[in-house]
Each structure stands twice: as structure tokens, then as C-alpha cells.
XYZ file of N, CA and C in Angstrom:
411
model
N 124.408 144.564 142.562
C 125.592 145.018 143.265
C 126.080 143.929 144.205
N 127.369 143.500 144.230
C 127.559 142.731 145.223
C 129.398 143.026 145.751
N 129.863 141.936 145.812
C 131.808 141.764 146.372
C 132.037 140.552 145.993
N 133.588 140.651 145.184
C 133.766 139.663 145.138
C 135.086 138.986 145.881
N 135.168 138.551 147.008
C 136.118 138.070 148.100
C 136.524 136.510 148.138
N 137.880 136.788 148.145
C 138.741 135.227 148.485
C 137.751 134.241 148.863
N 137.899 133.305 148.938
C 137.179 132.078 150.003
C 137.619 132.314 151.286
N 138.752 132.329 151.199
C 139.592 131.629 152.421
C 138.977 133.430 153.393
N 138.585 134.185 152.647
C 138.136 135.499 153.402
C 136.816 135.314 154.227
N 136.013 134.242 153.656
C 134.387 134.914 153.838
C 134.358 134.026 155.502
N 134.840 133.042 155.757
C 134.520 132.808 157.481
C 134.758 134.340 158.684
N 136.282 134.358 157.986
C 136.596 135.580 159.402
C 135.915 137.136 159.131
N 135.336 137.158 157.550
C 134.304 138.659 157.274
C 132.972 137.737 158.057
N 132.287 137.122 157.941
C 130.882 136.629 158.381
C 130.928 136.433 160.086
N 132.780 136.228 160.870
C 132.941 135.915 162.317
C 132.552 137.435 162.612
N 133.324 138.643 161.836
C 133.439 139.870 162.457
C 132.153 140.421 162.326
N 131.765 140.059 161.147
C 130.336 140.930 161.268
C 129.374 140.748 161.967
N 129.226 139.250 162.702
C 128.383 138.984 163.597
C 128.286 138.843 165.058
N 130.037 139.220 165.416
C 130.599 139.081 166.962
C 129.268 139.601 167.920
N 128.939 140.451 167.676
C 127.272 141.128 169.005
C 126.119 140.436 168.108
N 125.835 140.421 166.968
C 124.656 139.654 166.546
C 124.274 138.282 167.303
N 125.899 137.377 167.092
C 125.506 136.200 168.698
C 125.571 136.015 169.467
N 125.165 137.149 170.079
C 124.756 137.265 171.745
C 123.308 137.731 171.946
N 122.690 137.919 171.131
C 121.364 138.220 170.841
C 120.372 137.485 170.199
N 120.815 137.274 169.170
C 119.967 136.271 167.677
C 118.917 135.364 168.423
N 118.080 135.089 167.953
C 116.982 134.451 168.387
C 117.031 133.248 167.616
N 117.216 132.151 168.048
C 117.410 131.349 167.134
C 116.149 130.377 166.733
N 114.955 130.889 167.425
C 114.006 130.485 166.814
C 113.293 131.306 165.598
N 114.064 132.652 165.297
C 113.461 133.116 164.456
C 113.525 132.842 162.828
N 112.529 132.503 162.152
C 112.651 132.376 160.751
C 113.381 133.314 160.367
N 113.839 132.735 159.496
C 115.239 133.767 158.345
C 114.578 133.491 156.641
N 114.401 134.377 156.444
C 113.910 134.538 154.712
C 114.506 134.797 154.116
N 114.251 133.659 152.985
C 114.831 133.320 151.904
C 115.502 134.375 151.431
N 116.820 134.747 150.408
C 117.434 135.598 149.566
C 116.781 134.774 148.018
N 116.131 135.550 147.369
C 115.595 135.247 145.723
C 117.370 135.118 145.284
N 117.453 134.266 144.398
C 119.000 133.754 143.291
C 118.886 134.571 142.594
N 119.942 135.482 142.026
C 120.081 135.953 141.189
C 121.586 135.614 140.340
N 121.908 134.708 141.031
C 123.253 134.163 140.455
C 123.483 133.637 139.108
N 122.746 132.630 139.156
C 123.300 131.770 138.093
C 123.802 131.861 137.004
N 124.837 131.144 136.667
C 125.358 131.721 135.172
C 125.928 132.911 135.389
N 126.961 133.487 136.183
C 127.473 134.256 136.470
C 129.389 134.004 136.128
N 129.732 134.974 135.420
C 131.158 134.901 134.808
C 132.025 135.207 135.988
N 133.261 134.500 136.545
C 133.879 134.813 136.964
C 134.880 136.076 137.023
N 134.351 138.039 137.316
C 135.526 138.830 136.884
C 137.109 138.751 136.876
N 137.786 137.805 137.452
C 139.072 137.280 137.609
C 139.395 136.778 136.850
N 139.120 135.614 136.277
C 139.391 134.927 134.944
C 138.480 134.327 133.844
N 136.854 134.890 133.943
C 135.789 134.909 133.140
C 135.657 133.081 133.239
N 136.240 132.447 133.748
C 135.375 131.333 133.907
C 133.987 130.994 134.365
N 133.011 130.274 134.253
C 131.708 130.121 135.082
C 132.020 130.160 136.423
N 130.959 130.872 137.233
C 130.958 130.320 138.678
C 130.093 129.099 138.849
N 130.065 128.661 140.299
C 129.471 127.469 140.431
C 128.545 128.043 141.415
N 126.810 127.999 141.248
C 125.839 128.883 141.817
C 125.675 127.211 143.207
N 125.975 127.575 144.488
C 125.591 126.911 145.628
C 124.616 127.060 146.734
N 124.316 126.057 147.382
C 123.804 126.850 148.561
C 124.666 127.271 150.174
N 124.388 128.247 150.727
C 125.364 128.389 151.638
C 125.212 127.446 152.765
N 125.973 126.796 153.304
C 125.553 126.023 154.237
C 124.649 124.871 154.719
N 124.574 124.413 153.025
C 123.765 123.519 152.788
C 122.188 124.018 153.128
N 121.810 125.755 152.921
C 120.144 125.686 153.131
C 120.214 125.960 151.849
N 118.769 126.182 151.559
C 118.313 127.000 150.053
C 117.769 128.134 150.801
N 118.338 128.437 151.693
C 117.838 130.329 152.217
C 118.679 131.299 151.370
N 120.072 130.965 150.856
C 120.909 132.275 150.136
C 121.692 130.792 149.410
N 122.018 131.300 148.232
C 122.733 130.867 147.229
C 123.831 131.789 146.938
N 125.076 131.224 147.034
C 126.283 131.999 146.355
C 127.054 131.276 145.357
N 127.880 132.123 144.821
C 128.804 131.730 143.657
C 130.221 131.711 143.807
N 130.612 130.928 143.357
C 132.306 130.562 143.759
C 132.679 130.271 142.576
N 134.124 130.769 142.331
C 135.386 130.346 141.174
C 135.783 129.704 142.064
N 136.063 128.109 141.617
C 136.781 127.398 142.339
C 138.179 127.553 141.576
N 138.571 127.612 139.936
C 139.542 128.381 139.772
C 140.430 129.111 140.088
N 140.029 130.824 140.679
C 140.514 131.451 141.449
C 140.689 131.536 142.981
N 139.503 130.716 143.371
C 138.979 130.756 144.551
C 138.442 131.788 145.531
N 137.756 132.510 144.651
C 136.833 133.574 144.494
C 135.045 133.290 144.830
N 134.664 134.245 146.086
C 133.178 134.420 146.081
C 132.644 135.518 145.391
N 131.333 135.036 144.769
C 130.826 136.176 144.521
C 129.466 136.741 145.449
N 129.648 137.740 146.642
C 128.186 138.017 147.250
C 127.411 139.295 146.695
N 126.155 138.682 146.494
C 125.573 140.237 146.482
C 125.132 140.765 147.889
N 124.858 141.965 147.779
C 124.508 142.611 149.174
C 123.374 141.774 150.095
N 122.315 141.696 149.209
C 121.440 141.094 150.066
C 121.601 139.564 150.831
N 122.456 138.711 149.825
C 123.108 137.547 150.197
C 124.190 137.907 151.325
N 124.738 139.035 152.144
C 124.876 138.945 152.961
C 124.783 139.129 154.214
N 123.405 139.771 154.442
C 122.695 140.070 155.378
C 122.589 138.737 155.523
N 121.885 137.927 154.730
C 121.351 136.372 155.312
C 122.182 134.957 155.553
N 123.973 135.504 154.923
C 124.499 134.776 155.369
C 124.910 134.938 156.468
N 124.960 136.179 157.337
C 125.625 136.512 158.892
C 124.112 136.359 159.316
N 123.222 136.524 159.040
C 122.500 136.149 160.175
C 122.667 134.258 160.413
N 122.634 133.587 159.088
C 122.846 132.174 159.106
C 124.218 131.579 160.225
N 125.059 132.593 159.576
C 126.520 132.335 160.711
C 126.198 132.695 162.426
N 125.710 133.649 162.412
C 125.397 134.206 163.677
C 124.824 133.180 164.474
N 123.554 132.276 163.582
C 122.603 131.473 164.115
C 123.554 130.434 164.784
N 124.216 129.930 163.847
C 124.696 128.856 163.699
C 125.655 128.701 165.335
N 126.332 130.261 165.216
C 127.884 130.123 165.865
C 126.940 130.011 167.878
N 125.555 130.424 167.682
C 124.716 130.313 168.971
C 124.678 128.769 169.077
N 123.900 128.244 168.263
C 124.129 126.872 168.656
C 124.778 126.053 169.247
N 125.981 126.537 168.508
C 127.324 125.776 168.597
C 127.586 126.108 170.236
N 127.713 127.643 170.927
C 128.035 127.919 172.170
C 127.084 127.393 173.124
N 125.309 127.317 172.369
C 124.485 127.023 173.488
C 124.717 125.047 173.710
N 125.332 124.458 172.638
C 125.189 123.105 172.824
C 126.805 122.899 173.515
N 127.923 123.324 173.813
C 128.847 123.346 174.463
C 128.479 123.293 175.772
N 127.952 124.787 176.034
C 127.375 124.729 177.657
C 126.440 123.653 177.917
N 125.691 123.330 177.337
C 124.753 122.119 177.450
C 125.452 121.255 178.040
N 126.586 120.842 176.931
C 127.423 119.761 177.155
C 128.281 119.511 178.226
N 128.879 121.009 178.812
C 129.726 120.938 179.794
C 128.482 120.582 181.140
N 127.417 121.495 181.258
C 126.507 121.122 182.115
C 125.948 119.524 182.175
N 126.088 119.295 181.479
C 125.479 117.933 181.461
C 126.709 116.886 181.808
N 127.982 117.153 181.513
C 129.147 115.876 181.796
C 129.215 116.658 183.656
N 129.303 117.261 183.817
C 128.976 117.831 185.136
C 128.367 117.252 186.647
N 126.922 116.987 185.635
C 125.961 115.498 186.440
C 126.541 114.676 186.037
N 126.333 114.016 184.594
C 127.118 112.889 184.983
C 127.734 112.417 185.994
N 129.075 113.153 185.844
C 130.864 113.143 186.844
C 129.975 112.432 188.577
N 128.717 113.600 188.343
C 128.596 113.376 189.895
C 127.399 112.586 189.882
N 127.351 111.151 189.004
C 126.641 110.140 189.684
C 127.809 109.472 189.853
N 127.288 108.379 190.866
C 128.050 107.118 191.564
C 128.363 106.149 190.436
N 129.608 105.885 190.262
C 129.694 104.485 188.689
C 129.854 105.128 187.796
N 129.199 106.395 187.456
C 129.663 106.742 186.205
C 130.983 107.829 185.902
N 131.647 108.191 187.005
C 133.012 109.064 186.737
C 133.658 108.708 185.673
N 133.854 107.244 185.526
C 135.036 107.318 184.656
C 134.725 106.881 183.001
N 133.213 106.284 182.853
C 132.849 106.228 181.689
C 131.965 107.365 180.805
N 131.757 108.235 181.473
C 130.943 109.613 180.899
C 132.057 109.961 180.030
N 133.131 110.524 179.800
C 133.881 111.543 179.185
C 134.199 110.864 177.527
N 133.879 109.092 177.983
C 134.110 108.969 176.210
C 132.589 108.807 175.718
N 131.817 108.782 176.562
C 130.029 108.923 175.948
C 129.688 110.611 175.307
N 130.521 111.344 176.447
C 130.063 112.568 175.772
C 130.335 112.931 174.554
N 131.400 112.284 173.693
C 132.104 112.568 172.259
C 131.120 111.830 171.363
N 130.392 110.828 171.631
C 129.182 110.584 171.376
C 127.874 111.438 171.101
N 128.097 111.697 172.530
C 126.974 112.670 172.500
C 127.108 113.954 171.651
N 128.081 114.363 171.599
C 127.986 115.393 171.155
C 127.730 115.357 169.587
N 128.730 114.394 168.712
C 128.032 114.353 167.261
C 126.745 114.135 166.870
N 125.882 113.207 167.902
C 124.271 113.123 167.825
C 123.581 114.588 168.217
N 124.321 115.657 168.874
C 123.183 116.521 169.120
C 123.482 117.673 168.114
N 125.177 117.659 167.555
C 125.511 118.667 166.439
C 124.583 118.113 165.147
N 124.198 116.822 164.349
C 123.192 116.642 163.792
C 122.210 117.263 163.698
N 121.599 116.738 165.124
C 120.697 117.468 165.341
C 120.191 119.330 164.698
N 121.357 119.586 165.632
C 121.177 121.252 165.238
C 121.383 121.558 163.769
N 122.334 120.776 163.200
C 122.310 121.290 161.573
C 121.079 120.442 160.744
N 120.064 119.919 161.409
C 118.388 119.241 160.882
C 118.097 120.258 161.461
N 117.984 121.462 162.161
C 117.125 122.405 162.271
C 117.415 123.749 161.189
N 118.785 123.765 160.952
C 119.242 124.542 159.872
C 118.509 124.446 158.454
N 118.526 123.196 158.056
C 118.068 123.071 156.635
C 116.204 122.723 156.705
């Protein structure tokens, strides 16, 4: 059993379903695997193949896309583990912001460094978003 939804649908279904999940989520907690049951799966829209992926670059849930139609295919259980994956993710993203604002903060307020912190932090910040998506996969 699964849904089969637009592309351009599955960010703002995976934002809504997880709005209170990330304010909670533990983001040290392991997330288990979804078993594939995809592959080789016909597109119902125009019976073309789908293309079996991983979501977000893990091998925790695999989905299927008509790039044709531009069509997902989820099964149920594949989406429990993709909102928890989104959920995880969208914590990160808020806990490394505040990080970031806290941290250009000190900066600002050492002596010498006011006016060269603000183009280090754009720096900084692609080295620590890395980071967090090496803890993802």
C-alpha cells in the first residue's frame, strides 16, 4: 500500500507532517532502516519504469520517482521514516543557525575582529552544514 504524489508535493507534505515532531526529535536517536520494496516498479500514470532512489542520500528509505511525470511513489512505511529523516534534518538546520548566530555574536564582541567575522561566518557555515549531512548518511 502506498501514494502516489507530485514531486514538487512531497517537501511541503513531509514540512506539515513534521511541524511538532521538530521541536522534540532527538537527534541522536537511530532511525531504522525501511526494507525496499520498490524496485522495478511501473509508473501508474504512464506505466513507464520508476527510478528506485535513496531519500536524501541515506540507504535508511528508498523511494521511487517518474521523472516522466514527475511522480513519487511512497509506501506507508517509507513515510514514517522519511518525516522522521525531514524532521531530523529541519533540527539541525535550526540548531546550527542558533549556533551560528551565537557564535558571530562573540565574535562581533572581540576587539579587531568586528569587521572581518561576517564574511568568515559564510565559511563557517558550509563547513559545519557538511558536517551535519556526514552525520545523516
Amino acid at each position: 500500500h502506498g501514494v502516489l504524489i507530485g514531486q514538487k508535493s512531497l517537501h511541503p507534505l513531509l514540512r506539515a507532517m513534521t511541524v511538532e515532531l521538530v521541536k522534540t526529535i532527538d537527534l541522536d536517536h537511530e532511525i531504522d532502516p525501511v526494507p525496499d520494496k520498490g524496485a522495478g516498479l511501473v509508473c501508474p500514470t504512464c506505466a513507464r519504469g520508476m527510478e528506485n532512489h535513496p531519500y536524501m542520500g541515506t540507504n535508511l528509505v528508498r523511494i521511487d520517482t517518474c521523472y516522466s511525470c514527475r511522480q513519487v511513489w511512497l509506501d506507508t512505511d517509507e513515510v514514517g521514516t522519511m518525516s522522521l529523516l525531514y524532521a531530523r534534518t529541519s533540527r539541525q538546520e535550526e540548531w546550527f543557525e542558533e549556533a551560528s548566530r551565537e557564535r558571530l555574536r562573540e565574535l562581533r564582541a572581540v576587539p579587531g575582529l568586528a569587521g572581518t567575522c561576517d564574511a568568515s561566518v559564510e565559511v563557517t557555515h558550509y563547513l559545519v552544514l557538511g558536517f551535519i549531512a556526514s552525520r545523516l548518511l
